[in-house]
Amino acid sequence: MDKRQLFDALDDFSQNLLVTLAEVEAIKKNLKSIVEENTVLRLENDKLRERLGEVERTTPNKGGQGRENLERIYLDGFHICTDFYGQRRDNDEEECAFCNELLFRE
Ligand SMILES: [Zn+2]
């Protein structure tokens, strides 16, 4: 390899490094916005849980809009019980005793 070839190879190498660096920066930026979005969603989730807690405490046990909303969520295939709240029920058909307790208690 003569000097000329060596310099060309180094030019290529530094060019590739610049491209890679730009890619890393783009990934960092992307990750930053995902982390930020995640934080916003976690805060939102906390607020909604808090609000749900208030609604559950102030809503009478019998009937009501809250009960209907919970039932809809349950029928959509999600747990509404405190143990598994918000998690997908493994099998939509499978009954959850804790959820049923909430939905059908007097
Ligand atoms: Zn459940």
PDB file of N, CA and C and ligand atoms in Angstrom:
ATOM      1  N   MET A   1       0.843  -1.202   0.000  1.00  0.00           N
ATOM      2  CA  MET A   1       0.000   0.000   0.000  1.00  0.00           C
ATOM      3  C   MET A   1       0.880   1.255   0.000  1.00  0.00           C
ATOM      4  N   ASP A   2       0.773   2.088  -1.057  1.00  0.00           N
ATOM      5  CA  ASP A   2       1.597   3.312  -1.043  1.00  0.00           C
ATOM      6  C   ASP A   2       0.907   4.401  -0.213  1.00  0.00           C
ATOM      7  N   LYS A   3       1.581   5.525  -0.063  1.00  0.00           N
ATOM      8  CA  LYS A   3       1.058   6.588   0.803  1.00  0.00           C
ATOM      9  C   LYS A   3      -0.297   7.082   0.332  1.00  0.00           C
ATOM     10  N   ARG A   4      -0.422   7.214  -0.985  1.00  0.00           N
ATOM     11  CA  ARG A   4      -1.663   7.713  -1.577  1.00  0.00           C
ATOM     12  C   ARG A   4      -2.853   6.821  -1.171  1.00  0.00           C
ATOM     13  N   GLN A   5      -2.638   5.504  -1.346  1.00  0.00           N
ATOM     14  CA  GLN A   5      -3.695   4.531  -0.991  1.00  0.00           C
ATOM     15  C   GLN A   5      -4.016   4.607   0.499  1.00  0.00           C
ATOM     16  N   LEU A   6      -2.971   4.773   1.291  1.00  0.00           N
ATOM     17  CA  LEU A   6      -3.150   4.842   2.741  1.00  0.00           C
ATOM     18  C   LEU A   6      -4.036   6.034   3.113  1.00  0.00           C
ATOM     19  N   PHE A   7      -3.739   7.198   2.504  1.00  0.00           N
ATOM     20  CA  PHE A   7      -4.546   8.384   2.794  1.00  0.00           C
ATOM     21  C   PHE A   7      -5.988   8.215   2.340  1.00  0.00           C
ATOM     22  N   ASP A   8      -6.159   7.607   1.149  1.00  0.00           N
ATOM     23  CA  ASP A   8      -7.523   7.354   0.659  1.00  0.00           C
ATOM     24  C   ASP A   8      -8.284   6.459   1.625  1.00  0.00           C
ATOM     25  N   ALA A   9      -7.595   5.407   2.110  1.00  0.00           N
ATOM     26  CA  ALA A   9      -8.236   4.477   3.040  1.00  0.00           C
ATOM     27  C   ALA A   9      -8.634   5.202   4.321  1.00  0.00           C
ATOM     28  N   LEU A  10      -7.741   6.084   4.811  1.00  0.00           N
ATOM     29  CA  LEU A  10      -8.050   6.825   6.039  1.00  0.00           C
ATOM     30  C   LEU A  10      -9.200   7.807   5.816  1.00  0.00           C
ATOM     31  N   ASP A  11      -9.240   8.411   4.616  1.00  0.00           N
ATOM     32  CA  ASP A  11     -10.358   9.309   4.283  1.00  0.00           C
ATOM     33  C   ASP A  11     -11.680   8.557   4.324  1.00  0.00           C
ATOM     34  N   ASP A  12     -11.679   7.377   3.691  1.00  0.00           N
ATOM     35  CA  ASP A  12     -12.888   6.541   3.705  1.00  0.00           C
ATOM     36  C   ASP A  12     -13.292   6.211   5.138  1.00  0.00           C
ATOM     37  N   PHE A  13     -12.283   5.846   5.915  1.00  0.00           N
ATOM     38  CA  PHE A  13     -12.536   5.444   7.295  1.00  0.00           C
ATOM     39  C   PHE A  13     -13.154   6.597   8.085  1.00  0.00           C
ATOM     40  N   SER A  14     -12.584   7.800   7.943  1.00  0.00           N
ATOM     41  CA  SER A  14     -13.124   8.921   8.727  1.00  0.00           C
ATOM     42  C   SER A  14     -14.505   9.327   8.210  1.00  0.00           C
ATOM     43  N   GLN A  15     -14.710   9.158   6.897  1.00  0.00           N
ATOM     44  CA  GLN A  15     -16.040   9.434   6.335  1.00  0.00           C
ATOM     45  C   GLN A  15     -17.081   8.484   6.945  1.00  0.00           C
ATOM     46  N   ASN A  16     -16.708   7.206   7.018  1.00  0.00           N
ATOM     47  CA  ASN A  16     -17.610   6.216   7.622  1.00  0.00           C
ATOM     48  C   ASN A  16     -17.876   6.528   9.090  1.00  0.00           C
ATOM     49  N   LEU A  17     -16.844   6.977   9.792  1.00  0.00           N
ATOM     50  CA  LEU A  17     -17.020   7.314  11.203  1.00  0.00           C
ATOM     51  C   LEU A  17     -18.013   8.461  11.357  1.00  0.00           C
ATOM     52  N   LEU A  18     -17.927   9.449  10.446  1.00  0.00           N
ATOM     53  CA  LEU A  18     -18.845  10.587  10.516  1.00  0.00           C
ATOM     54  C   LEU A  18     -20.283  10.129  10.305  1.00  0.00           C
ATOM     55  N   VAL A  19     -20.469   9.213   9.322  1.00  0.00           N
ATOM     56  CA  VAL A  19     -21.811   8.698   9.052  1.00  0.00           C
ATOM     57  C   VAL A  19     -22.324   7.942  10.277  1.00  0.00           C
ATOM     58  N   THR A  20     -21.448   7.088  10.836  1.00  0.00           N
ATOM     59  CA  THR A  20     -21.842   6.322  12.015  1.00  0.00           C
ATOM     60  C   THR A  20     -22.179   7.244  13.180  1.00  0.00           C
ATOM     61  N   LEU A  21     -21.375   8.283  13.354  1.00  0.00           N
ATOM     62  CA  LEU A  21     -21.612   9.241  14.429  1.00  0.00           C
ATOM     63  C   LEU A  21     -22.979   9.898  14.268  1.00  0.00           C
ATOM     64  N   ALA A  22     -23.303  10.275  13.019  1.00  0.00           N
ATOM     65  CA  ALA A  22     -24.601  10.899  12.758  1.00  0.00           C
ATOM     66  C   ALA A  22     -25.730   9.929  13.088  1.00  0.00           C
ATOM     67  N   GLU A  23     -25.523   8.645  12.759  1.00  0.00           N
ATOM     68  CA  GLU A  23     -26.537   7.635  13.067  1.00  0.00           C
ATOM     69  C   GLU A  23     -26.723   7.486  14.575  1.00  0.00           C
ATOM     70  N   VAL A  24     -25.599   7.472  15.302  1.00  0.00           N
ATOM     71  CA  VAL A  24     -25.677   7.363  16.769  1.00  0.00           C
ATOM     72  C   VAL A  24     -26.427   8.565  17.339  1.00  0.00           C
ATOM     73  N   GLU A  25     -26.136   9.752  16.822  1.00  0.00           N
ATOM     74  CA  GLU A  25     -26.829  10.953  17.294  1.00  0.00           C
ATOM     75  C   GLU A  25     -28.335  10.853  17.043  1.00  0.00           C
ATOM     76  N   ALA A  26     -28.693  10.334  15.862  1.00  0.00           N
ATOM     77  CA  ALA A  26     -30.111  10.191  15.525  1.00  0.00           C
ATOM     78  C   ALA A  26     -30.788   9.206  16.477  1.00  0.00           C
ATOM     79  N   ILE A  27     -30.093   8.112  16.787  1.00  0.00           N
ATOM     80  CA  ILE A  27     -30.649   7.116  17.704  1.00  0.00           C
ATOM     81  C   ILE A  27     -30.814   7.728  19.103  1.00  0.00           C
ATOM     82  N   LYS A  28     -29.807   8.506  19.524  1.00  0.00           N
ATOM     83  CA  LYS A  28     -29.874   9.161  20.832  1.00  0.00           C
ATOM     84  C   LYS A  28     -31.091  10.081  20.912  1.00  0.00           C
ATOM     85  N   LYS A  29     -31.282  10.862  19.830  1.00  0.00           N
ATOM     86  CA  LYS A  29     -32.399  11.804  19.789  1.00  0.00           C
ATOM     87  C   LYS A  29     -33.729  11.052  19.873  1.00  0.00           C
ATOM     88  N   ASN A  30     -33.804   9.973  19.102  1.00  0.00           N
ATOM     89  CA  ASN A  30     -35.004   9.135  19.097  1.00  0.00           C
ATOM     90  C   ASN A  30     -35.284   8.572  20.492  1.00  0.00           C
ATOM     91  N   LEU A  31     -34.232   8.040  21.116  1.00  0.00           N
ATOM     92  CA  LEU A  31     -34.378   7.457  22.451  1.00  0.00           C
ATOM     93  C   LEU A  31     -34.835   8.516  23.445  1.00  0.00           C
ATOM     94  N   LYS A  32     -34.270   9.725  23.316  1.00  0.00           N
ATOM     95  CA  LYS A  32     -34.626  10.813  24.222  1.00  0.00           C
ATOM     96  C   LYS A  32     -36.117  11.106  24.131  1.00  0.00           C
ATOM     97  N   SER A  33     -36.648  11.172  22.911  1.00  0.00           N
ATOM     98  CA  SER A  33     -38.069  11.488  22.774  1.00  0.00           C
ATOM     99  C   SER A  33     -38.938  10.329  23.271  1.00  0.00           C
ATOM    100  N   ILE A  34     -38.445   9.091  23.106  1.00  0.00           N
ATOM    101  CA  ILE A  34     -39.208   7.944  23.627  1.00  0.00           C
ATOM    102  C   ILE A  34     -39.240   7.981  25.154  1.00  0.00           C
ATOM    103  N   VAL A  35     -38.093   8.280  25.758  1.00  0.00           N
ATOM    104  CA  VAL A  35     -38.022   8.352  27.224  1.00  0.00           C
ATOM    105  C   VAL A  35     -38.936   9.473  27.732  1.00  0.00           C
ATOM    106  N   GLU A  36     -38.919  10.603  27.023  1.00  0.00           N
ATOM    107  CA  GLU A  36     -39.780  11.718  27.429  1.00  0.00           C
ATOM    108  C   GLU A  36     -41.253  11.341  27.318  1.00  0.00           C
ATOM    109  N   GLU A  37     -41.596  10.712  26.215  1.00  0.00           N
ATOM    110  CA  GLU A  37     -42.983  10.301  26.015  1.00  0.00           C
ATOM    111  C   GLU A  37     -43.391   9.305  27.099  1.00  0.00           C
ATOM    112  N   ASN A  38     -42.483   8.382  27.398  1.00  0.00           N
ATOM    113  CA  ASN A  38     -42.738   7.390  28.435  1.00  0.00           C
ATOM    114  C   ASN A  38     -42.995   8.065  29.779  1.00  0.00           C
ATOM    115  N   THR A  39     -42.202   9.095  30.086  1.00  0.00           N
ATOM    116  CA  THR A  39     -42.369   9.816  31.350  1.00  0.00           C
ATOM    117  C   THR A  39     -43.737  10.490  31.403  1.00  0.00           C
ATOM    118  N   VAL A  40     -44.101  11.148  30.295  1.00  0.00           N
ATOM    119  CA  VAL A  40     -45.405  11.811  30.238  1.00  0.00           C
ATOM    120  C   VAL A  40     -46.518  10.790  30.459  1.00  0.00           C
ATOM    121  N   LEU A  41     -46.408   9.631  29.808  1.00  0.00           N
ATOM    122  CA  LEU A  41     -47.446   8.602  29.942  1.00  0.00           C
ATOM    123  C   LEU A  41     -47.507   8.054  31.359  1.00  0.00           C
ATOM    124  N   ARG A  42     -46.337   7.904  31.991  1.00  0.00           N
ATOM    125  CA  ARG A  42     -46.333   7.410  33.371  1.00  0.00           C
ATOM    126  C   ARG A  42     -46.999   8.405  34.309  1.00  0.00           C
ATOM    127  N   LEU A  43     -46.705   9.703  34.098  1.00  0.00           N
ATOM    128  CA  LEU A  43     -47.339  10.730  34.929  1.00  0.00           C
ATOM    129  C   LEU A  43     -48.848  10.720  34.720  1.00  0.00           C
ATOM    130  N   GLU A  44     -49.224  10.644  33.439  1.00  0.00           N
ATOM    131  CA  GLU A  44     -50.644  10.606  33.077  1.00  0.00           C
ATOM    132  C   GLU A  44     -51.326   9.399  33.737  1.00  0.00           C
ATOM    133  N   ASN A  45     -50.647   8.263  33.659  1.00  0.00           N
ATOM    134  CA  ASN A  45     -51.169   7.026  34.244  1.00  0.00           C
ATOM    135  C   ASN A  45     -51.368   7.184  35.755  1.00  0.00           C
ATOM    136  N   ASP A  46     -50.364   7.782  36.419  1.00  0.00           N
ATOM    137  CA  ASP A  46     -50.478   8.011  37.863  1.00  0.00           C
ATOM    138  C   ASP A  46     -51.690   8.877  38.176  1.00  0.00           C
ATOM    139  N   LYS A  47     -51.854   9.960  37.392  1.00  0.00           N
ATOM    140  CA  LYS A  47     -52.982  10.869  37.619  1.00  0.00           C
ATOM    141  C   LYS A  47     -54.301  10.132  37.441  1.00  0.00           C
ATOM    142  N   LEU A  48     -54.376   9.320  36.379  1.00  0.00           N
ATOM    143  CA  LEU A  48     -55.618   8.595  36.096  1.00  0.00           C
ATOM    144  C   LEU A  48     -55.921   7.571  37.184  1.00  0.00           C
ATOM    145  N   ARG A  49     -54.876   6.896  37.682  1.00  0.00           N
ATOM    146  CA  ARG A  49     -55.075   5.942  38.775  1.00  0.00           C
ATOM    147  C   ARG A  49     -55.596   6.662  40.014  1.00  0.00           C
ATOM    148  N   GLU A  50     -55.000   7.827  40.283  1.00  0.00           N
ATOM    149  CA  GLU A  50     -55.417   8.620  41.431  1.00  0.00           C
ATOM    150  C   GLU A  50     -56.881   9.015  41.284  1.00  0.00           C
ATOM    151  N   ARG A  51     -57.209   9.490  40.071  1.00  0.00           N
ATOM    152  CA  ARG A  51     -58.577   9.909  39.773  1.00  0.00           C
ATOM    153  C   ARG A  51     -59.538   8.721  39.915  1.00  0.00           C
ATOM    154  N   LEU A  52     -59.106   7.568  39.398  1.00  0.00           N
ATOM    155  CA  LEU A  52     -59.930   6.365  39.491  1.00  0.00           C
ATOM    156  C   LEU A  52     -60.168   6.001  40.954  1.00  0.00           C
ATOM    157  N   GLY A  53     -59.122   6.156  41.773  1.00  0.00           N
ATOM    158  CA  GLY A  53     -59.247   5.888  43.199  1.00  0.00           C
ATOM    159  C   GLY A  53     -60.300   6.790  43.825  1.00  0.00           C
ATOM    160  N   GLU A  54     -60.259   8.086  43.470  1.00  0.00           N
ATOM    161  CA  GLU A  54     -61.245   9.044  43.982  1.00  0.00           C
ATOM    162  C   GLU A  54     -62.648   8.635  43.564  1.00  0.00           C
ATOM    163  N   VAL A  55     -62.797   8.312  42.269  1.00  0.00           N
ATOM    164  CA  VAL A  55     -64.112   7.941  41.739  1.00  0.00           C
ATOM    165  C   VAL A  55     -64.636   6.704  42.451  1.00  0.00           C
ATOM    166  N   GLU A  56     -63.730   5.709  42.654  1.00  0.00           N
ATOM    167  CA  GLU A  56     -64.165   4.482  43.328  1.00  0.00           C
ATOM    168  C   GLU A  56     -64.589   4.751  44.765  1.00  0.00           C
ATOM    169  N   ARG A  57     -63.903   5.688  45.429  1.00  0.00           N
ATOM    170  CA  ARG A  57     -64.249   5.989  46.814  1.00  0.00           C
ATOM    171  C   ARG A  57     -65.566   6.738  46.926  1.00  0.00           C
ATOM    172  N   THR A  58     -65.853   7.619  45.941  1.00  0.00           N
ATOM    173  CA  THR A  58     -67.025   8.484  46.058  1.00  0.00           C
ATOM    174  C   THR A  58     -68.259   7.922  45.360  1.00  0.00           C
ATOM    175  N   THR A  59     -68.046   6.922  44.453  1.00  0.00           N
ATOM    176  CA  THR A  59     -69.195   6.351  43.755  1.00  0.00           C
ATOM    177  C   THR A  59     -69.834   5.258  44.616  1.00  0.00           C
ATOM    178  N   PRO A  60     -71.158   5.331  44.781  1.00  0.00           N
ATOM    179  CA  PRO A  60     -71.829   4.254  45.513  1.00  0.00           C
ATOM    180  C   PRO A  60     -71.600   2.921  44.802  1.00  0.00           C
ATOM    181  N   ASN A  61     -71.577   1.844  45.562  1.00  0.00           N
ATOM    182  CA  ASN A  61     -71.272   0.545  44.981  1.00  0.00           C
ATOM    183  C   ASN A  61     -72.283   0.081  43.951  1.00  0.00           C
ATOM    184  N   LYS A  62     -73.545   0.482  44.158  1.00  0.00           N
ATOM    185  CA  LYS A  62     -74.570  -0.018  43.246  1.00  0.00           C
ATOM    186  C   LYS A  62     -74.598   0.766  41.935  1.00  0.00           C
ATOM    187  N   GLY A  63     -74.486   0.049  40.822  1.00  0.00           N
ATOM    188  CA  GLY A  63     -74.677   0.618  39.487  1.00  0.00           C
ATOM    189  C   GLY A  63     -73.807   1.816  39.197  1.00  0.00           C
ATOM    190  N   GLY A  64     -74.334   2.712  38.347  1.00  0.00           N
ATOM    191  CA  GLY A  64     -73.630   3.948  38.055  1.00  0.00           C
ATOM    192  C   GLY A  64     -72.766   3.851  36.819  1.00  0.00           C
ATOM    193  N   GLN A  65     -72.353   5.038  36.360  1.00  0.00           N
ATOM    194  CA  GLN A  65     -71.541   5.162  35.147  1.00  0.00           C
ATOM    195  C   GLN A  65     -70.197   4.455  35.306  1.00  0.00           C
ATOM    196  N   GLY A  66     -69.586   4.615  36.489  1.00  0.00           N
ATOM    197  CA  GLY A  66     -68.274   4.020  36.740  1.00  0.00           C
ATOM    198  C   GLY A  66     -68.315   2.521  36.545  1.00  0.00           C
ATOM    199  N   ARG A  67     -69.358   1.899  37.082  1.00  0.00           N
ATOM    200  CA  ARG A  67     -69.527   0.448  36.962  1.00  0.00           C
ATOM    201  C   ARG A  67     -69.616   0.031  35.490  1.00  0.00           C
ATOM    202  N   GLU A  68     -70.402   0.822  34.725  1.00  0.00           N
ATOM    203  CA  GLU A  68     -70.554   0.493  33.291  1.00  0.00           C
ATOM    204  C   GLU A  68     -69.222   0.595  32.559  1.00  0.00           C
ATOM    205  N   ASN A  69     -68.459   1.667  32.880  1.00  0.00           N
ATOM    206  CA  ASN A  69     -67.151   1.834  32.233  1.00  0.00           C
ATOM    207  C   ASN A  69     -66.240   0.658  32.553  1.00  0.00           C
ATOM    208  N   LEU A  70     -66.217   0.262  33.835  1.00  0.00           N
ATOM    209  CA  LEU A  70     -65.358  -0.846  34.252  1.00  0.00           C
ATOM    210  C   LEU A  70     -65.770  -2.136  33.545  1.00  0.00           C
ATOM    211  N   GLU A  71     -67.083  -2.317  33.459  1.00  0.00           N
ATOM    212  CA  GLU A  71     -67.581  -3.532  32.824  1.00  0.00           C
ATOM    213  C   GLU A  71     -67.159  -3.579  31.356  1.00  0.00           C
ATOM    214  N   ARG A  72     -67.203  -2.400  30.701  1.00  0.00           N
ATOM    215  CA  ARG A  72     -66.808  -2.332  29.293  1.00  0.00           C
ATOM    216  C   ARG A  72     -65.331  -2.695  29.145  1.00  0.00           C
ATOM    217  N   ILE A  73     -64.511  -2.147  30.048  1.00  0.00           N
ATOM    218  CA  ILE A  73     -63.070  -2.438  30.006  1.00  0.00           C
ATOM    219  C   ILE A  73     -62.839  -3.935  30.226  1.00  0.00           C
ATOM    220  N   TYR A  74     -63.583  -4.483  31.186  1.00  0.00           N
ATOM    221  CA  TYR A  74     -63.451  -5.911  31.487  1.00  0.00           C
ATOM    222  C   TYR A  74     -63.838  -6.753  30.276  1.00  0.00           C
ATOM    223  N   LEU A  75     -64.957  -6.379  29.642  1.00  0.00           N
ATOM    224  CA  LEU A  75     -65.423  -7.137  28.481  1.00  0.00           C
ATOM    225  C   LEU A  75     -64.483  -6.977  27.289  1.00  0.00           C
ATOM    226  N   ASP A  76     -63.728  -5.863  27.263  1.00  0.00           N
ATOM    227  CA  ASP A  76     -62.717  -5.676  26.213  1.00  0.00           C
ATOM    228  C   ASP A  76     -61.516  -6.584  26.431  1.00  0.00           C
ATOM    229  N   GLY A  77     -61.486  -7.261  27.596  1.00  0.00           N
ATOM    230  CA  GLY A  77     -60.418  -8.229  27.828  1.00  0.00           C
ATOM    231  C   GLY A  77     -59.328  -7.758  28.770  1.00  0.00           C
ATOM    232  N   PHE A  78     -59.636  -6.735  29.626  1.00  0.00           N
ATOM    233  CA  PHE A  78     -58.629  -6.252  30.564  1.00  0.00           C
ATOM    234  C   PHE A  78     -59.097  -6.445  32.006  1.00  0.00           C
ATOM    235  N   HIS A  79     -58.122  -6.634  32.895  1.00  0.00           N
ATOM    236  CA  HIS A  79     -58.446  -6.712  34.309  1.00  0.00           C
ATOM    237  C   HIS A  79     -58.811  -5.336  34.843  1.00  0.00           C
ATOM    238  N   ILE A  80     -59.795  -5.299  35.726  1.00  0.00           N
ATOM    239  CA  ILE A  80     -60.138  -4.060  36.415  1.00  0.00           C
ATOM    240  C   ILE A  80     -59.913  -4.214  37.915  1.00  0.00           C
ATOM    241  N   CYS A  81     -59.482  -5.427  38.327  1.00  0.00           N
ATOM    242  CA  CYS A  81     -59.243  -5.664  39.750  1.00  0.00           C
ATOM    243  C   CYS A  81     -57.915  -4.996  40.144  1.00  0.00           C
ATOM    244  N   THR A  82     -57.778  -4.713  41.455  1.00  0.00           N
ATOM    245  CA  THR A  82     -56.569  -4.002  41.891  1.00  0.00           C
ATOM    246  C   THR A  82     -55.320  -4.863  41.718  1.00  0.00           C
ATOM    247  N   ASP A  83     -55.459  -6.194  41.802  1.00  0.00           N
ATOM    248  CA  ASP A  83     -54.284  -7.061  41.698  1.00  0.00           C
ATOM    249  C   ASP A  83     -53.644  -7.023  40.313  1.00  0.00           C
ATOM    250  N   PHE A  84     -54.475  -6.979  39.281  1.00  0.00           N
ATOM    251  CA  PHE A  84     -53.942  -7.056  37.910  1.00  0.00           C
ATOM    252  C   PHE A  84     -54.385  -5.874  37.056  1.00  0.00           C
ATOM    253  N   TYR A  85     -54.734  -4.766  37.714  1.00  0.00           N
ATOM    254  CA  TYR A  85     -55.365  -3.645  37.029  1.00  0.00           C
ATOM    255  C   TYR A  85     -54.693  -3.269  35.709  1.00  0.00           C
ATOM    256  N   GLY A  86     -55.486  -3.219  34.636  1.00  0.00           N
ATOM    257  CA  GLY A  86     -55.000  -2.756  33.342  1.00  0.00           C
ATOM    258  C   GLY A  86     -54.291  -3.818  32.517  1.00  0.00           C
ATOM    259  N   GLN A  87     -53.982  -4.967  33.148  1.00  0.00           N
ATOM    260  CA  GLN A  87     -53.313  -6.020  32.379  1.00  0.00           C
ATOM    261  C   GLN A  87     -54.327  -6.764  31.524  1.00  0.00           C
ATOM    262  N   ARG A  88     -53.845  -7.286  30.396  1.00  0.00           N
ATOM    263  CA  ARG A  88     -54.711  -8.055  29.519  1.00  0.00           C
ATOM    264  C   ARG A  88     -55.033  -9.381  30.166  1.00  0.00           C
ATOM    265  N   ARG A  89     -56.307  -9.762  30.101  1.00  0.00           N
ATOM    266  CA  ARG A  89     -56.654 -11.089  30.593  1.00  0.00           C
ATOM    267  C   ARG A  89     -56.158 -12.100  29.569  1.00  0.00           C
ATOM    268  N   ASP A  90     -55.423 -13.116  30.052  1.00  0.00           N
ATOM    269  CA  ASP A  90     -54.739 -14.058  29.152  1.00  0.00           C
ATOM    270  C   ASP A  90     -55.692 -14.606  28.111  1.00  0.00           C
ATOM    271  N   ASN A  91     -56.850 -15.009  28.594  1.00  0.00           N
ATOM    272  CA  ASN A  91     -57.861 -15.524  27.685  1.00  0.00           C
ATOM    273  C   ASN A  91     -59.132 -14.733  27.947  1.00  0.00           C
ATOM    274  N   ASP A  92     -59.591 -14.003  26.934  1.00  0.00           N
ATOM    275  CA  ASP A  92     -60.751 -13.133  27.115  1.00  0.00           C
ATOM    276  C   ASP A  92     -61.935 -13.870  27.738  1.00  0.00           C
ATOM    277  N   GLU A  93     -62.003 -15.175  27.444  1.00  0.00           N
ATOM    278  CA  GLU A  93     -63.142 -15.954  27.919  1.00  0.00           C
ATOM    279  C   GLU A  93     -63.017 -16.273  29.408  1.00  0.00           C
ATOM    280  N   GLU A  94     -61.770 -16.282  29.868  1.00  0.00           N
ATOM    281  CA  GLU A  94     -61.532 -16.721  31.240  1.00  0.00           C
ATOM    282  C   GLU A  94     -61.986 -15.672  32.245  1.00  0.00           C
ATOM    283  N   GLU A  95     -62.758 -16.105  33.235  1.00  0.00           N
ATOM    284  CA  GLU A  95     -63.280 -15.193  34.236  1.00  0.00           C
ATOM    285  C   GLU A  95     -62.200 -14.924  35.281  1.00  0.00           C
ATOM    286  N   CYS A  96     -62.167 -13.693  35.797  1.00  0.00           N
ATOM    287  CA  CYS A  96     -61.275 -13.374  36.909  1.00  0.00           C
ATOM    288  C   CYS A  96     -62.141 -13.136  38.145  1.00  0.00           C
ATOM    289  N   ALA A  97     -61.884 -13.926  39.191  1.00  0.00           N
ATOM    290  CA  ALA A  97     -62.711 -13.850  40.403  1.00  0.00           C
ATOM    291  C   ALA A  97     -62.650 -12.460  41.031  1.00  0.00           C
ATOM    292  N   PHE A  98     -61.467 -11.830  40.990  1.00  0.00           N
ATOM    293  CA  PHE A  98     -61.308 -10.508  41.609  1.00  0.00           C
ATOM    294  C   PHE A  98     -62.105  -9.458  40.841  1.00  0.00           C
ATOM    295  N   CYS A  99     -62.041  -9.545  39.485  1.00  0.00           N
ATOM    296  CA  CYS A  99     -62.800  -8.615  38.652  1.00  0.00           C
ATOM    297  C   CYS A  99     -64.294  -8.805  38.875  1.00  0.00           C
ATOM    298  N   ASN A 100     -64.712 -10.057  38.898  1.00  0.00           N
ATOM    299  CA  ASN A 100     -66.142 -10.359  39.096  1.00  0.00           C
ATOM    300  C   ASN A 100     -66.621  -9.808  40.432  1.00  0.00           C
ATOM    301  N   GLU A 101     -65.763  -9.965  41.445  1.00  0.00           N
ATOM    302  CA  GLU A 101     -66.086  -9.454  42.773  1.00  0.00           C
ATOM    303  C   GLU A 101     -66.396  -7.955  42.698  1.00  0.00           C
ATOM    304  N   LEU A 102     -65.546  -7.220  41.947  1.00  0.00           N
ATOM    305  CA  LEU A 102     -65.735  -5.771  41.801  1.00  0.00           C
ATOM    306  C   LEU A 102     -67.001  -5.450  41.017  1.00  0.00           C
ATOM    307  N   LEU A 103     -67.224  -6.228  39.949  1.00  0.00           N
ATOM    308  CA  LEU A 103     -68.332  -5.918  39.043  1.00  0.00           C
ATOM    309  C   LEU A 103     -69.698  -6.281  39.635  1.00  0.00           C
ATOM    310  N   PHE A 104     -69.713  -7.354  40.397  1.00  0.00           N
ATOM    311  CA  PHE A 104     -71.018  -7.867  40.787  1.00  0.00           C
ATOM    312  C   PHE A 104     -71.315  -7.782  42.281  1.00  0.00           C
ATOM    313  N   ARG A 105     -70.397  -7.105  43.023  1.00  0.00           N
ATOM    314  CA  ARG A 105     -70.683  -6.947  44.457  1.00  0.00           C
ATOM    315  C   ARG A 105     -71.860  -5.978  44.619  1.00  0.00           C
ATOM    316  N   GLU A 106     -72.574  -6.132  45.696  1.00  0.00           N
ATOM    317  CA  GLU A 106     -73.709  -5.234  45.946  1.00  0.00           C
ATOM    318  C   GLU A 106     -73.236  -3.928  46.569  1.00  0.00           C
TER     319      GLU A 106
HETATM  320 ZN    ZN B   1     -58.855  -9.403  37.456  1.00  0.00          ZN
END
